[in-house]
Short mmCIF file of C-alpha atoms in Angstrom, two decimals:
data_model
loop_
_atom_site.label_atom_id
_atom_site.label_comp_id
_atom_site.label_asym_id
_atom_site.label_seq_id
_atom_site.Cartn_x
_atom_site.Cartn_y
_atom_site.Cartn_z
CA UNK A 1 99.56 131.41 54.62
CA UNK A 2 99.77 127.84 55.76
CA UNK A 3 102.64 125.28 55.25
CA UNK A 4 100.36 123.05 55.13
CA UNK A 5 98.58 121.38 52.47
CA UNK A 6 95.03 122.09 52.37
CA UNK A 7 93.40 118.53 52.30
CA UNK A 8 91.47 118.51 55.47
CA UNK A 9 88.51 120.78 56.41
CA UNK A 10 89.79 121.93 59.82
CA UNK A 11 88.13 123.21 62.32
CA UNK A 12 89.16 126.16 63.89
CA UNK A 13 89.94 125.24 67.58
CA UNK A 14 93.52 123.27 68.12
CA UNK A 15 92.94 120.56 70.64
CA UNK A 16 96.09 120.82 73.23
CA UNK A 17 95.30 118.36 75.99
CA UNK A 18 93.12 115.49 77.23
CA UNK A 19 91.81 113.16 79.98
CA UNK A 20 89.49 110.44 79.38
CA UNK A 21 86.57 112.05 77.87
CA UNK A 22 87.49 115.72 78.57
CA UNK A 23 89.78 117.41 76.15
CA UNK A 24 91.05 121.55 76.27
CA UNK A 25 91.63 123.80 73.60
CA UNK A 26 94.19 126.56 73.47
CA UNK A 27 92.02 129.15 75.19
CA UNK A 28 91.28 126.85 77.77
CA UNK A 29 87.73 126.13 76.96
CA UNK A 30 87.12 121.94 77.83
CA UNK A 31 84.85 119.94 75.56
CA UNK A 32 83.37 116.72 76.15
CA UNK A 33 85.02 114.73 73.08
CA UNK A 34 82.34 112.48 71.47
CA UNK A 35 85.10 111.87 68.62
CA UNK A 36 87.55 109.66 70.16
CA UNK A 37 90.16 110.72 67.10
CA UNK A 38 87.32 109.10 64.96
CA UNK A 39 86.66 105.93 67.29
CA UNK A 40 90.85 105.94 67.91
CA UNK A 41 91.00 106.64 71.59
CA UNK A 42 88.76 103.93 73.30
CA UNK A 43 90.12 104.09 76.31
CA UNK A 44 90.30 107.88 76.48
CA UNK A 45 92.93 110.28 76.44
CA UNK A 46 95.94 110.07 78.35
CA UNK A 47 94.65 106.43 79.83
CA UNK A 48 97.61 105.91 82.65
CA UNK A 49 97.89 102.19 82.08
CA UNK A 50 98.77 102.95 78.39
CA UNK A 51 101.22 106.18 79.16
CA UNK A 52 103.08 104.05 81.92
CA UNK A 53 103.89 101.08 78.96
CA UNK A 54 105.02 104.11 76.69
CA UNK A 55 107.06 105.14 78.88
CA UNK A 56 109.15 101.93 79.60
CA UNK A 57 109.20 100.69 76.59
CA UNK A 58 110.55 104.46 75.11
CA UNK A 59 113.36 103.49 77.83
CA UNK A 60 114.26 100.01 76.14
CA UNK A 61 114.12 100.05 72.46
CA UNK A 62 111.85 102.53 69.69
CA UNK A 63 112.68 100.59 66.25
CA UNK A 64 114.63 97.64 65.05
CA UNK A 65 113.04 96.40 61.99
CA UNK A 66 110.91 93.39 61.74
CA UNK A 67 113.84 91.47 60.24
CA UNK A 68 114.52 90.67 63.93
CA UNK A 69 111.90 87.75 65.93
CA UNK A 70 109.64 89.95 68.45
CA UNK A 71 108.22 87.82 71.48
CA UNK A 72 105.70 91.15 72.09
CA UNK A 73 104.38 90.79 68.71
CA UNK A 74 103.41 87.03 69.23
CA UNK A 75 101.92 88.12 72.34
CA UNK A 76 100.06 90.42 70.61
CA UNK A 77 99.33 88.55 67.83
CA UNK A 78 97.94 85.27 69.99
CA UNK A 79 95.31 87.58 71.97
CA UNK A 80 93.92 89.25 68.92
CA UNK A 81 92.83 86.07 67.03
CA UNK A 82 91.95 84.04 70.69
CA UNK A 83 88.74 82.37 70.12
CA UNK A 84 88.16 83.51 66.60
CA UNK A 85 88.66 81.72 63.35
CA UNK A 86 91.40 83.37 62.77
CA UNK A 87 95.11 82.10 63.32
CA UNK A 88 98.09 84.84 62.43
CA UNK A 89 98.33 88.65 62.26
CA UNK A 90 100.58 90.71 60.36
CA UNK A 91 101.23 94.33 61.69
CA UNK A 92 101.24 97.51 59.96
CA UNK A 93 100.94 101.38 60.93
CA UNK A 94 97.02 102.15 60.05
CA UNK A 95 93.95 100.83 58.61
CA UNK A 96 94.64 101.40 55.04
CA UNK A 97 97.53 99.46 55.12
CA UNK A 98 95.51 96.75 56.67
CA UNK A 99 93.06 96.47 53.96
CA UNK A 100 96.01 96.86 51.33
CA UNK A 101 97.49 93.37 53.11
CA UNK A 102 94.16 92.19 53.29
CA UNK A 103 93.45 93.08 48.99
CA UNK A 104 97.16 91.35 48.37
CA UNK A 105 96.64 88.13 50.62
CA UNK A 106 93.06 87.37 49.34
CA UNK A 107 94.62 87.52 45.43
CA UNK A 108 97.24 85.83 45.68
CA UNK A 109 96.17 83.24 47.95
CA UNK A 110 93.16 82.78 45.27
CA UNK A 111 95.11 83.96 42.29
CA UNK A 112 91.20 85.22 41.19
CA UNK A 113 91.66 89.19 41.19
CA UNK A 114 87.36 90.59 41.57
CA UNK A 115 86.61 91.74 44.99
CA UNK A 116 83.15 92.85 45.75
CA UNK A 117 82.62 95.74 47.76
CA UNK A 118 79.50 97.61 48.82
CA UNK A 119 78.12 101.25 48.05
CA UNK A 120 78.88 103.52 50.76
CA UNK A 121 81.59 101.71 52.35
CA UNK A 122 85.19 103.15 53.08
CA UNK A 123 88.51 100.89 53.61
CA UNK A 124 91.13 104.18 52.98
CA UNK A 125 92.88 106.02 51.06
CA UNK A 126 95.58 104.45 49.52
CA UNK A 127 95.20 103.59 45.57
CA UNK A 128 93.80 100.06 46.65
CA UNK A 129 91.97 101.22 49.02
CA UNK A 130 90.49 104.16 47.29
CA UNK A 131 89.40 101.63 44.80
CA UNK A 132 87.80 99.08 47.35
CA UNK A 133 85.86 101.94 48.79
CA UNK A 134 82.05 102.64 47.84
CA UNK A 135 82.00 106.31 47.57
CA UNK A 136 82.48 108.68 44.82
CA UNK A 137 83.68 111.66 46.58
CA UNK A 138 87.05 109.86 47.38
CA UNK A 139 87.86 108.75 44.12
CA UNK A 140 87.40 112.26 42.31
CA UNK A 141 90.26 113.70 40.64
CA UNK A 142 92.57 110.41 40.47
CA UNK A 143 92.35 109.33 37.34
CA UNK A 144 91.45 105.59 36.37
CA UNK A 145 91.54 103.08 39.66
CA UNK A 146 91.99 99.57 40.09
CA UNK A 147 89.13 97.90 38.06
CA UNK A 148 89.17 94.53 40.19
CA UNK A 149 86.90 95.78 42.44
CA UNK A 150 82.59 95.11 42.23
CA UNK A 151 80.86 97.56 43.81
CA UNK A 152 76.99 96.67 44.92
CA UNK A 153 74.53 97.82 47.14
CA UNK A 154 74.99 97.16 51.12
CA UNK A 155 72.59 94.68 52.55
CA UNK A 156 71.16 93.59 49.00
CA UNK A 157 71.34 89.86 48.22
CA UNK A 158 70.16 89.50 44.65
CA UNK A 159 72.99 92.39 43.89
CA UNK A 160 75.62 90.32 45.50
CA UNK A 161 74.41 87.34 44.42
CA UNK A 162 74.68 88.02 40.66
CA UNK A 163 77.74 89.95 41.31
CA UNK A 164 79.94 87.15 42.88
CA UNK A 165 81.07 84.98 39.75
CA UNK A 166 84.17 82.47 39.27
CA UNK A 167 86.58 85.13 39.47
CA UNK A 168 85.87 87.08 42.59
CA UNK A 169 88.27 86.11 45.07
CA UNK A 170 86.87 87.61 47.94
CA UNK A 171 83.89 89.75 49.38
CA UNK A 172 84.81 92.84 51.97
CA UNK A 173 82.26 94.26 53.99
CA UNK A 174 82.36 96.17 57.00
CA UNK A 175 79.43 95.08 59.39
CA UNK A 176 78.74 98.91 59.95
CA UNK A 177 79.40 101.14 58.07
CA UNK A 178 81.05 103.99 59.92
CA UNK A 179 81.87 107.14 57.67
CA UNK A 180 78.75 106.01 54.89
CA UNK A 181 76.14 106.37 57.75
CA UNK A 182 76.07 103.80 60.25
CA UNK A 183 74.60 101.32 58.00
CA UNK A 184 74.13 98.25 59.66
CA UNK A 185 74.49 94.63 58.35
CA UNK A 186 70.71 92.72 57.77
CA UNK A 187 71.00 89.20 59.65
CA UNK A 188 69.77 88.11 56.45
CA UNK A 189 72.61 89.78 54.02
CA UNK A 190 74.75 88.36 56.94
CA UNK A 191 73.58 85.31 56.47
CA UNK A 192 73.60 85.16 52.64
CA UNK A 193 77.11 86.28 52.73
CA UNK A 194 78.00 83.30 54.57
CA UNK A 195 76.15 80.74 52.14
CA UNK A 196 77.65 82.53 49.03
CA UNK A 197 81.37 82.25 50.20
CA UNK A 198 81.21 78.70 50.96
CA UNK A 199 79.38 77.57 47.76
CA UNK A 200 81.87 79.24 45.48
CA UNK A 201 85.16 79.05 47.80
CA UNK A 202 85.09 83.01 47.85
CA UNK A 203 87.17 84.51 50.78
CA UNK A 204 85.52 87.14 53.29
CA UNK A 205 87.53 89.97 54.27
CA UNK A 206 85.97 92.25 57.20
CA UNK A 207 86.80 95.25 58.12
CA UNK A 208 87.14 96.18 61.63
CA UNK A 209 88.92 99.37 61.25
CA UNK A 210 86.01 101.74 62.75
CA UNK A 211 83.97 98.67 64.44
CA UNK A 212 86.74 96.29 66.20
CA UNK A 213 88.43 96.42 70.00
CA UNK A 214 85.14 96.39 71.55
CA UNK A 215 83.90 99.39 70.05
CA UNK A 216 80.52 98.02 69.11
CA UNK A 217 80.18 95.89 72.52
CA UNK A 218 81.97 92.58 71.33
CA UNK A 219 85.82 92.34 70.42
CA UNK A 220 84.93 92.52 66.88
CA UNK A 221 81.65 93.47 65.06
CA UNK A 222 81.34 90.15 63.34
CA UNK A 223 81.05 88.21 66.52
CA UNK A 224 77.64 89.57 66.45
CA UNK A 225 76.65 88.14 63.21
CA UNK A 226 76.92 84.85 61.53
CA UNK A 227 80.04 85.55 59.58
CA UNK A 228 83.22 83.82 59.46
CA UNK A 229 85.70 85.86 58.34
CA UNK A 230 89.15 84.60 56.70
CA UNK A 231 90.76 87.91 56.99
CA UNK A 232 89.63 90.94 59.70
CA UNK A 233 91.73 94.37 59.59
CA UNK A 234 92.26 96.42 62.63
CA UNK A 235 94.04 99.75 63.46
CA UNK A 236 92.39 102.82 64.95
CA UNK A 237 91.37 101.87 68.53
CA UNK A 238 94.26 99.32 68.69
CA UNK A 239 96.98 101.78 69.84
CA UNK A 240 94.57 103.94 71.69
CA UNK A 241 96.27 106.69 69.77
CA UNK A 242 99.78 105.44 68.72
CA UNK A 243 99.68 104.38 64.86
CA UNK A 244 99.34 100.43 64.42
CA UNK A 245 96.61 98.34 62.21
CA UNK A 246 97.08 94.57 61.74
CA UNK A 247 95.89 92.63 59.66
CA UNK A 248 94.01 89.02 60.75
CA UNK A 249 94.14 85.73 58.86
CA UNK A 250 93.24 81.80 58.64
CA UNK A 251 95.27 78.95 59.33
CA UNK A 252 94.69 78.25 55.40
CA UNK A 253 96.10 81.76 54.75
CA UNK A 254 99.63 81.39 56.46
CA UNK A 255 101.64 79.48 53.72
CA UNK A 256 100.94 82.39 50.94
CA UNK A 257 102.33 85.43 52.64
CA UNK A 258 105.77 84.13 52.88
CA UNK A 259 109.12 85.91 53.50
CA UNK A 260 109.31 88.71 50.72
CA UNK A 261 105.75 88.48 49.94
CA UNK A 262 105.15 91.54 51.88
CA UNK A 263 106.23 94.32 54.24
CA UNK A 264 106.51 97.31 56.35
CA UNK A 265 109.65 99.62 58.17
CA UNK A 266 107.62 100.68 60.83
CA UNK A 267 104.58 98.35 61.32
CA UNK A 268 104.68 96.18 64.61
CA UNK A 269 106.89 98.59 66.29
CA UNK A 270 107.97 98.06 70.05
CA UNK A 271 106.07 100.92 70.92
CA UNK A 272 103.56 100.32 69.28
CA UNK A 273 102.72 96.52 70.37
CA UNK A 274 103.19 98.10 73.73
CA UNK A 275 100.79 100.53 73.82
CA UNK A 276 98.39 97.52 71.70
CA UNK A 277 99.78 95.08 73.92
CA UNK A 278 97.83 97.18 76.85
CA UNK A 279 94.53 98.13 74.79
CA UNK A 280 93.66 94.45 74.37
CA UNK A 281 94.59 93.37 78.00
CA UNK A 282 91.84 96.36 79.05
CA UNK A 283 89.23 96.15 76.09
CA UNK A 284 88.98 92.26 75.99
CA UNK A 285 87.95 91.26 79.61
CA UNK A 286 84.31 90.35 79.90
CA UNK A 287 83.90 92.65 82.40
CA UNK A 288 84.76 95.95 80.38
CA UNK A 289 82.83 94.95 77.34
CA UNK A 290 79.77 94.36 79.72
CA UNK A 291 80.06 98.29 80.72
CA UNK A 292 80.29 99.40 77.38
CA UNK A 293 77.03 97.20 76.36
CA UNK A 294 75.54 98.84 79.61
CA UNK A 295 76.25 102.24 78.33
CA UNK A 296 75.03 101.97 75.17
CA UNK A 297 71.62 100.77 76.29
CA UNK A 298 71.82 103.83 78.83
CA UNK A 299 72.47 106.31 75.89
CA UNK A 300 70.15 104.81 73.64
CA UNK A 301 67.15 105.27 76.85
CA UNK A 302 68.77 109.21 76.58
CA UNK A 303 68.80 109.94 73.30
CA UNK A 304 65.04 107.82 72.95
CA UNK A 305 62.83 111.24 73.71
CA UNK A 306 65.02 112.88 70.52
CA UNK A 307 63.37 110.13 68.25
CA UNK A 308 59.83 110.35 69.81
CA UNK A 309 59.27 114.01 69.15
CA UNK A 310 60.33 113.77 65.70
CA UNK A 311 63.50 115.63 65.49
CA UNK A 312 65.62 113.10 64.22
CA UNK A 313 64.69 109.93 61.53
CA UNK A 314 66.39 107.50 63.10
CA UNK A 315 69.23 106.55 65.73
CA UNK A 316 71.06 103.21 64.72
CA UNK A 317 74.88 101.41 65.38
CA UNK A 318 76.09 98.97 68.09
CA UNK A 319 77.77 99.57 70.86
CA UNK A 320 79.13 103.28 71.24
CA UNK A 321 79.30 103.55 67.53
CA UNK A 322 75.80 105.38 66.99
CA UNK A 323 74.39 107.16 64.48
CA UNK A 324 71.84 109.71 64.32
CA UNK A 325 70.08 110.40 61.23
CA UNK A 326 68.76 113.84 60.75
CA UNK A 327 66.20 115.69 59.41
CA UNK A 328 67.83 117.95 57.28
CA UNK A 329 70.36 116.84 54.12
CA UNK A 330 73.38 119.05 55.69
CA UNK A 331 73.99 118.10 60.00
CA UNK A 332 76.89 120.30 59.58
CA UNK A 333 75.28 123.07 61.51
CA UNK A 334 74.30 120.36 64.69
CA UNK A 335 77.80 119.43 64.63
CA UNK A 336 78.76 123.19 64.98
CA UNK A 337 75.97 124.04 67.40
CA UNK A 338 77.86 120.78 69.66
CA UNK A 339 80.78 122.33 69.16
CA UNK A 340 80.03 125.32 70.39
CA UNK A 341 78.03 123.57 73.93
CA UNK A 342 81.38 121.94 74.42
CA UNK A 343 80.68 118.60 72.61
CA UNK A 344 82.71 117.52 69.89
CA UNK A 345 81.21 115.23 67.50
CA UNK A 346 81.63 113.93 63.85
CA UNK A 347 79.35 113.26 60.72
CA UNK A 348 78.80 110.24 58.22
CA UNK A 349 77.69 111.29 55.81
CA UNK A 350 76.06 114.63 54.69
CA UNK A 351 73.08 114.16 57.26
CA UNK A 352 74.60 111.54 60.37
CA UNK A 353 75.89 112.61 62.73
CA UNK A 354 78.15 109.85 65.30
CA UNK A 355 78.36 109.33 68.35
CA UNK A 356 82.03 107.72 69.24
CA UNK A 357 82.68 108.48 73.15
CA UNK A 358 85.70 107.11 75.05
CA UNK A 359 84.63 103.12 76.22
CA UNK A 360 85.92 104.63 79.65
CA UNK A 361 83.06 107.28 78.88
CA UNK A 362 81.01 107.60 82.62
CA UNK A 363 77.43 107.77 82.53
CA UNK A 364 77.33 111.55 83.95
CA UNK A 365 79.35 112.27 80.85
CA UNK A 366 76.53 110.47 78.29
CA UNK A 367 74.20 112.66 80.04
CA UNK A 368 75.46 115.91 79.49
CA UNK A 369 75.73 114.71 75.66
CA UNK A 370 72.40 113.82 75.78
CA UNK A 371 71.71 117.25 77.33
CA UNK A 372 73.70 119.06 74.98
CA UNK A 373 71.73 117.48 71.78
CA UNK A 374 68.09 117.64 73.21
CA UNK A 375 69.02 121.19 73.00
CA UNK A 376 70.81 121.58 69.59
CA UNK A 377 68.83 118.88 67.84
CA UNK A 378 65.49 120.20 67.57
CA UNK A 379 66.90 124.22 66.99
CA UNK A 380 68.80 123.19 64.31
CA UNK A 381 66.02 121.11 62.45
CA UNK A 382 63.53 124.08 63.04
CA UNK A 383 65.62 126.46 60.86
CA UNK A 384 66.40 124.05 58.16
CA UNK A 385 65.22 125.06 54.53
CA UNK A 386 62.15 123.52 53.35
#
């Protein structure tokens, strides 16, 4: 009998060590780890430059509230929104929490309460959050949510355009959508999304929980579209590993979360910002992104013979954020069959599975992935029910 509560469908290997892409279970068995925590560990496991800034910062100070100024969280906070439209960043302990700052600033800085969000998505787990998100399954078994949210179909423009009225406040959108399937944004939704929030002053929130810190082969996943975000949310790769989200705004956003307005014990944490403080100096230099663009386009070219025989509908995402769609309704039994190669991997979805390897991921290591699901792919599909 567990002690624990019995809200996660485990798996029934404990993970007890890593390095980069190569993780070990407790009977020693090593597994190439196409998870990355759920697109948390961009830089790998164990990444030296990040355990070293632990390390000295655990020998200086762990917590002193933020009731104190913090020269490492301006630091921080100036090379996150470099070069974007976006100005300050307030810094919190995960991605719901960013998205809960995110729901708070956009209403009261509009006082309009309707936010439209799309089918499929996913921004958390908190009550707001849970509301926000597109998907029943989350929501079952809570009772009766927030109602200020307007949920419509992802990449539809009549649906959004007859959904965003006086009192929406703000539109959130992720630009793919990670756990609902890979979905990714239409340049032409994109672009409608754009025209809509300037003719009716609505704010755009985006969500770069799953898709930001280079993940999808630019800082951010917007910087690929033509959005212009007032308010971006971060956490998972940020820390590498260590718990921090922020949360991005405007210039025009700054005067309406004052002092009191909001808050958090633990967000923004010395250890925290350090370990942050170290992601961002690795994942934002030209040259980094550049390899992870490279190896995308090399694992694409691998996983291209899957797709031409027919095993698999489709392979989509940016970046190392991929998606394959399969040919049965349930992948679970591919992501099994991985498991068991020694590849661990994760679904969207009833019938996605994603690919989220390490950044640092080497191209030997995409290859005996590849391997591993040329294999799996097509046995798997063959014994599916009709």
């Amino acid at each position: 009998m567990t002690s624990l509560f019995n809200n996660y469908a485990r798996r029934p290997i404990s993970i007890v060590k890593g390095q980069g892409t190569i993780v070990e279970d407790q009977t020693g068995k090593s597994y190439l780890d196409f998870t990355s925590g759920i697109a948390v560990t961009n830089l790998g496991h164990a990444h030296p430059a990040i355990v070293e800034a632990l390390q000295k910062q655990s020998e200086k100070l762990w917590h002193i509230s933020n009731l104190f100024e913090s020269p490492a969280q301006e630091k921080l906070a100036e090379a996150l929104v470099a070069d974007t439209p976006l100005a300050h960043a307030f810094f919190c302990n995960s991605g719901a929490e960013a998205n809960e700052a995110a729901i708070k600033l956009a209403r009261k800085h509009t006082q309009k309460h309707v936010i439209i969000t799309f089918e499929k998505s996913f921004h958390g787990r908190t009550f707001g959050a849970m509301s926000a998100t597109g998907q029943d399954k989350v929501k079952q078994g809570f009772g009766p949510l927030l109602e200020s949210f307007r949920n419509v179909p992802f990449n539809d423009i009549e649906a959004l355009k007859s959904a965003a009225g006086d009192d929406t406040a703000a539109i959130m959108i992720e630009v793919i959508q990670g756990e609902g399937g890979v979905n990714v944004l239409d340049q032409a939704f994109s672009d409608a999304i754009k025209e809509i929030c300037e003719e009716k002053g609505i704010l755009l929130i985006v969500d770069e929980v799953q898709t930001g810190i280079s993940r999808t082969g630019t800082r951010y996943a917007y910087e690929q579209t033509s959005l212009k975000p007032d308010i971006v949310t971060l956490a998972k790769g940020l820390g590498n590993g260590f718990p921090i989200g922020a949360m991005l705004g405007s210039q025009e956003m700054f005067e309406t979360f004052g002092p009191g307005s909001h808050g958090t014990t633990f967000g923004g944490n010395p250890l925290a910002v350090s370990a942050a403080q170290k992601v961002t100096d690795i994942a934002f230099e030209k040259a980094f992104i550049d390899e992870v663009n490279e190896k995308s386009e090399y694992l694409l070219q691998l996983l291209q013979p899957i797709l031409d025989s027919g095993a698999v509908k489709a392979v989509r995402g940016k970046g190392l954020l991929l998606g394959i769609e399969c040919n049965t309704e349930d992948a679970s039994g591919i992501v099994q069959k991985a498991e068991n190669a020694g590849l661990l991997l994760v679904p969207a979805g009833p019938s996605v599975i994603r690919l989220l390897p390490p950044l640092t991921v080497t191209k030997q290591e995409l290859e005996q992935a590849a391997s591993i699901l040329k294999t799996i792919i097509p046995s798997t599909v063959s014994t599916a029910p009709e």
